[in-house]
XYZ file of C-alpha atoms in Angstrom:
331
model
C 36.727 79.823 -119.620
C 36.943 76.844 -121.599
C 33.791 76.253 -123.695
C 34.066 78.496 -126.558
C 30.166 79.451 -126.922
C 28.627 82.753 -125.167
C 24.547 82.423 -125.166
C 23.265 85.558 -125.771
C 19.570 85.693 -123.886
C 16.855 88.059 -125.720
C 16.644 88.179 -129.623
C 15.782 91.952 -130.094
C 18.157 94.503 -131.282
C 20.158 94.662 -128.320
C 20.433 90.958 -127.825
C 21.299 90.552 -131.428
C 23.690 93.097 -131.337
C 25.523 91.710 -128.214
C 25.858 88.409 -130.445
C 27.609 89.738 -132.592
C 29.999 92.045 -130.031
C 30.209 87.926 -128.986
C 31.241 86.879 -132.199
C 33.822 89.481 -133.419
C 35.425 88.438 -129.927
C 35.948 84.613 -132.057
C 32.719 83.141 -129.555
C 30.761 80.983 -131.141
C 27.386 82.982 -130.408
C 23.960 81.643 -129.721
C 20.858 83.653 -129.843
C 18.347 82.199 -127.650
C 14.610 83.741 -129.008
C 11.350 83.800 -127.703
C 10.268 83.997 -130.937
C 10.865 80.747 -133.339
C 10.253 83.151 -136.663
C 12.902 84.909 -135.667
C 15.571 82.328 -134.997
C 14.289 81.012 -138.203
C 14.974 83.638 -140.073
C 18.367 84.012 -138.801
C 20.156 80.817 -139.182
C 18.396 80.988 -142.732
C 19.024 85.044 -143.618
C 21.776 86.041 -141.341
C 19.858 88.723 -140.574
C 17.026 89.381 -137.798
C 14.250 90.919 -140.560
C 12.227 92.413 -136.790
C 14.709 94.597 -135.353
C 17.752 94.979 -137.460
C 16.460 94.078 -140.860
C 19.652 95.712 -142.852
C 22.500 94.243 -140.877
C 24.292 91.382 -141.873
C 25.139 89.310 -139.230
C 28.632 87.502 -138.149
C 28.595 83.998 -139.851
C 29.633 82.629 -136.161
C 26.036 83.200 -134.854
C 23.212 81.086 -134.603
C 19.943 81.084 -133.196
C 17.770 79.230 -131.121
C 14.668 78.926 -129.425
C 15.786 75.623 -126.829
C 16.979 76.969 -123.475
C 18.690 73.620 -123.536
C 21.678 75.495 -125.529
C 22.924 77.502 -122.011
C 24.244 73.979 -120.828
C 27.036 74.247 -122.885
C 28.075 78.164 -121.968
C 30.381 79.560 -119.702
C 29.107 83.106 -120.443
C 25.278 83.941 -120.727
C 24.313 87.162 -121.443
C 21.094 88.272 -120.586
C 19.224 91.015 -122.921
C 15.824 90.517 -121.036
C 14.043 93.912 -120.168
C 14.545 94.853 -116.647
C 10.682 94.811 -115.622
C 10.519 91.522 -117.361
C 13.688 89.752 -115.574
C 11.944 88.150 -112.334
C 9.488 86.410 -114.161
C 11.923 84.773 -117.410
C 14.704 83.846 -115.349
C 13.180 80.690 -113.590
C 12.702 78.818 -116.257
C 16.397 79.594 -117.413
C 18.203 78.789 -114.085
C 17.906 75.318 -114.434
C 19.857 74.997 -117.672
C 22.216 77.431 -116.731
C 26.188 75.547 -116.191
C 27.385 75.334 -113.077
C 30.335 77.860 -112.728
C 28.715 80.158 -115.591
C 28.518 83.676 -115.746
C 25.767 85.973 -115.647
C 26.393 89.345 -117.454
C 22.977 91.244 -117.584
C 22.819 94.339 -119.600
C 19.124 95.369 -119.178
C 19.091 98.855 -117.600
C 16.506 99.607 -114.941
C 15.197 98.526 -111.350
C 12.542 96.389 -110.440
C 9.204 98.373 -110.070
C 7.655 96.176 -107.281
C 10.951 96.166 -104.802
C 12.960 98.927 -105.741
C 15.879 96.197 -106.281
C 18.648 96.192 -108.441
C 18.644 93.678 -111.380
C 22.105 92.338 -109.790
C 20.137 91.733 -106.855
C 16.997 89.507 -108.759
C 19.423 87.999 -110.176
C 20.745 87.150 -107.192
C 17.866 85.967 -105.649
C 17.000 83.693 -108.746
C 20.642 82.519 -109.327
C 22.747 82.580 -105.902
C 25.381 80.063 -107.214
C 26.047 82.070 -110.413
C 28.978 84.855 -110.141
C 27.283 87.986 -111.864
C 28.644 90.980 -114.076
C 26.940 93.966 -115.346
C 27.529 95.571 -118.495
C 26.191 99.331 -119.688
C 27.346 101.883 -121.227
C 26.907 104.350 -124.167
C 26.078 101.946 -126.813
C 22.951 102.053 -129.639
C 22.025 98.714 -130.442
C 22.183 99.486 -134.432
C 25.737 100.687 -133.717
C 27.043 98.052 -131.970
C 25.419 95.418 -134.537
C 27.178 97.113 -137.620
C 30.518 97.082 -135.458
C 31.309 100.713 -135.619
C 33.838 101.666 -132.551
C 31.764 101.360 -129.208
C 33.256 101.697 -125.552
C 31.389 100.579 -122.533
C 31.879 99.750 -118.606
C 31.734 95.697 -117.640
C 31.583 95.479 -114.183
C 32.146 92.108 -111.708
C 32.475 91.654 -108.307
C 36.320 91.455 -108.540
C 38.490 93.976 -110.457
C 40.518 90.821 -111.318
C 36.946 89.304 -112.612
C 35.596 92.003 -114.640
C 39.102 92.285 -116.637
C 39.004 88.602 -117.479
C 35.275 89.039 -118.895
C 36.305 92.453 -120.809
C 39.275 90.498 -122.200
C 37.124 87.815 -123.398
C 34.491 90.206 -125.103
C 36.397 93.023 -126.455
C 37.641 93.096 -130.154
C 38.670 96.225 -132.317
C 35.436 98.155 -132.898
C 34.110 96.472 -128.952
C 36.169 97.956 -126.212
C 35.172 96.568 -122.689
C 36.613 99.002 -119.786
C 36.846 97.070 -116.337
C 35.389 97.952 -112.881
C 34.004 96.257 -110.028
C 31.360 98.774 -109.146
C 28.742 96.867 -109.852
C 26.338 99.085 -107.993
C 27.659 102.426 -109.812
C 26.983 101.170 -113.482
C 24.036 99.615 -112.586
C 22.545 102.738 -111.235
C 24.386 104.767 -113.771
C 22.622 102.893 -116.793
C 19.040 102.703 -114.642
C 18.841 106.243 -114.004
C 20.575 107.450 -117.382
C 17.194 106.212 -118.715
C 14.815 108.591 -116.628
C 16.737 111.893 -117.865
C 16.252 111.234 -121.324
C 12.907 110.945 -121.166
C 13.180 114.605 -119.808
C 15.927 115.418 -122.167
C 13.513 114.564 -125.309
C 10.293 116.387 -123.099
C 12.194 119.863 -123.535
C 12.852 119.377 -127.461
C 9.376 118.252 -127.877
C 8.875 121.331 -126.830
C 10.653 122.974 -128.871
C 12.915 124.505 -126.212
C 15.898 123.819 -128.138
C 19.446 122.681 -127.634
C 20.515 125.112 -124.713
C 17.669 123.891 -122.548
C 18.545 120.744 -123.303
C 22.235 121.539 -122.034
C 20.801 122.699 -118.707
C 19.154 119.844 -118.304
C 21.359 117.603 -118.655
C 23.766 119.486 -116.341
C 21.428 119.577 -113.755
C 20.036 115.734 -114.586
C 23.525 114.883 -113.960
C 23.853 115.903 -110.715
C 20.817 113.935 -109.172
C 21.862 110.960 -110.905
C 25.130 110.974 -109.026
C 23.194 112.184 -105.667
C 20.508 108.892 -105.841
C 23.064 106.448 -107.849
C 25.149 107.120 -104.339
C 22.155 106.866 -102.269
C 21.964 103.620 -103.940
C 25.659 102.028 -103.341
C 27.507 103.494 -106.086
C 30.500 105.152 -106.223
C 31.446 108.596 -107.086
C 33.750 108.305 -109.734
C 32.200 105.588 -111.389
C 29.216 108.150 -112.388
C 31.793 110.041 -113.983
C 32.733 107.050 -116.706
C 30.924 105.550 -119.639
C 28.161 104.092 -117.756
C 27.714 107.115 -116.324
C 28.471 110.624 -117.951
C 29.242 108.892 -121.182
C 25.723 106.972 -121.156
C 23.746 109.988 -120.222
C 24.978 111.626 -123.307
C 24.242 109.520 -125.690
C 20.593 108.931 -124.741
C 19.965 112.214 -124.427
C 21.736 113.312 -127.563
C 19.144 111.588 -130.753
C 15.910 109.972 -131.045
C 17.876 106.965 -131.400
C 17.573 106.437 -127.989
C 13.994 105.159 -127.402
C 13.832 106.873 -123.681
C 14.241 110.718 -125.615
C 12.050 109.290 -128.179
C 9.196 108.664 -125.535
C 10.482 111.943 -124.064
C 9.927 113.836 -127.260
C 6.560 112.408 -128.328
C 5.299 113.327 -124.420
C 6.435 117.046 -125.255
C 4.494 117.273 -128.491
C 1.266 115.735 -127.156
C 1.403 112.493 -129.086
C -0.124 109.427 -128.241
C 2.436 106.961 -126.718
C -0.063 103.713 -127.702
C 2.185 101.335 -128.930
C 5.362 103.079 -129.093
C 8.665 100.983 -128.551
C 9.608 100.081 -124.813
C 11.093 102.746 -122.572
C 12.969 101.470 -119.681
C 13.028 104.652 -117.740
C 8.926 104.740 -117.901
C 9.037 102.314 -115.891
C 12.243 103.296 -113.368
C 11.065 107.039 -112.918
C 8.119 105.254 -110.888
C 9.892 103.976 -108.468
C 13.266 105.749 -108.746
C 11.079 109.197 -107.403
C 10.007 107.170 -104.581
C 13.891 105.601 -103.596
C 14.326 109.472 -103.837
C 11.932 110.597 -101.016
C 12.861 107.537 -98.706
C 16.669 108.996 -98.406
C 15.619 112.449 -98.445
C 17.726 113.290 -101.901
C 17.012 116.386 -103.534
C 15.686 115.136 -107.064
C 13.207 118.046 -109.021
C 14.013 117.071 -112.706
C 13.412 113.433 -111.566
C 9.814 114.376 -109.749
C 8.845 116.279 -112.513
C 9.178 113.741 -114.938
C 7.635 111.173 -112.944
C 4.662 113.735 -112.607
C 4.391 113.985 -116.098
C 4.397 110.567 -117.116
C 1.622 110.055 -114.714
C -0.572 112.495 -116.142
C -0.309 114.352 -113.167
C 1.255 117.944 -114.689
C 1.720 119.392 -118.414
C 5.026 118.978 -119.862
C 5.033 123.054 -120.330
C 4.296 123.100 -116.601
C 6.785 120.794 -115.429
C 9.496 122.919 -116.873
C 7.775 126.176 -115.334
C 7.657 124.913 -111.923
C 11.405 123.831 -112.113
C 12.647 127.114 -113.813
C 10.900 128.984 -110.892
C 12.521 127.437 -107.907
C 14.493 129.436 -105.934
C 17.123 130.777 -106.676
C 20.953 129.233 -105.561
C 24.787 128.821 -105.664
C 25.359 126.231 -108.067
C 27.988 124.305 -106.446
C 27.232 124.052 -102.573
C 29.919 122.212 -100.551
C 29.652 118.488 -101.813
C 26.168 119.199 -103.056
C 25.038 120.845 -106.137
């Protein structure tokens, strides 16, 4: 890795916030926006007045609203929500560098196909060696540089230590794996059970409900993550375990947000986006195709449809039938 710029695709909190992860590595950062008032503001402010408007950010980060500025970078990082990937990255491949590396860190899977990102990305990309980052990280946290630990997974074990080398710092640490499947899944999924998570406190069912459901939430997560290519173990690291409790631990997280406004009746109209909204839909239906066992994840795809109460969902689950907890492999 030569070039000593990392383009950092997106400019909302998260992409901003990866910037600056970016910088305090000693990148040079871009920011490529959608938005030119943003960029604007900036290179001008050092300080993106939409998403993060009290954060000062690294002097070594610029913005911009040219995709012309990935020619020059070894390491793009996309920040482009999952449902929106398919269509954006077209008219980025062609300025992407030959040799450069992909590292998405959206967290979902495409509604239409039921594919992972790593696998759009493939599709769009072929000649483009591909990482995956997630993990338990709030943008706001990460963009103020308090201590944040999260999984970067490559293809190679050798690959993803070189990238978590390159993008760690002292308040960044970057833990390696080449599971790409595992924390891809791990972050996707993590997303659905806090809606759920924030459905039982809007209901004012309090913290040990909320423990239960995690518990349980935890369990299908590994089952379909699995189903989908991932490996045990890696469900049991930060892009797994780790991830899953910090969405579903403060209204930080926008997923238990949505979660907690759906359990108190409120009107979601224009309420930040969700990811796992989006993934429960067709996350249920990968669920029935491999025959996996996944209640808390059908009942919060039935109540995001309209299709049940909140008050009801938990009802229904709290009166199936009784059963060992641990059964054999399955629990």
């Amino acid at each position: 890795m030569t070039d000593d710029r990392v383009v950092v695709v997106g400019g909302g909190a998260w992409g901003t916030a990866l910037a600056c992860v970016a910088a305090r590595a000693r990148w040079r950062a871009m920011l490529l926006c959608r938005d030119p008032g943003v960029a604007d503001a900036l290179n001008a402010s050092r300080c993106n007045p939409r998403y993060l408007p009290d954060i000062t950010l690294p002097d070594r980060i610029e913005a911009a609203t040219d995709p012309g500025v990935l020619n020059a970078a070894n390491i793009v990082i996309l920040a482009i929500p999952a449902q929106s990937l398919r269509s954006a990255l077209p008219a980025l491949a062609s300025h992407f560098a030959p040799g450069a590396t992909l590292i998405n860190t959206a967290k979902g899977i495409e509604l239409g196909t039921g594919f992972t990102l790593s696998r759009v990305i493939g599709e769009i990309c072929p000649d483009h060696a591909q990482a995956v980052l997630s993990g338990p990280s709030f943008a706001t946290d990460v963009a103020r540089g308090l201590p944040t630990a999260v999984t970067l997974a490559a293809g190679t074990e050798a690959g993803a230590l070189e990238l978590c080398r390159a993008l760690s710092s002292d308040r960044f640490r970057a833990y390696a794996s080449a599971d790409m499947a595992g924390v891809e899944t791990g972050g996707a999924l993590k997303n659905v059970y806090a809606i759920a998570a924030g459905v039982v406190i809007g209901l004012g069912f309090g913290e040990s409900a909320k423990a239960a459901l995690i518990t349980r939430a935890f369990v299908e997560l590994r089952r379909l993550g699995e189903a989908m290519g991932g490996r045990p173990e890696t469900y049991l690291g930060l892009s797994g375990f780790g991830d899953l409790m910090l969405s579903c631990a403060s209204p930080q997280s926008r997923n238990f947000s949505y979660g907690m406004a759906l359990g108190r009746g409120e009107d979601l109209a224009g309420r930040p986006l969700a990811e796992g909204a989006a993934t429960v839909q067709i996350a249920d239906r990968i669920a029935n195709e491999h025959l996996i066992s996944a209640p808390i994840l059908h009942a919060t795809r039935r109540v995001i449809t309209g299709e049940i109460a909140p008050s009801d969902a938990v009802d229904t689950l709290l009166s199936r039938p009784i059963k060992e907890e641990v059964q054999g492999r399955r629990v």
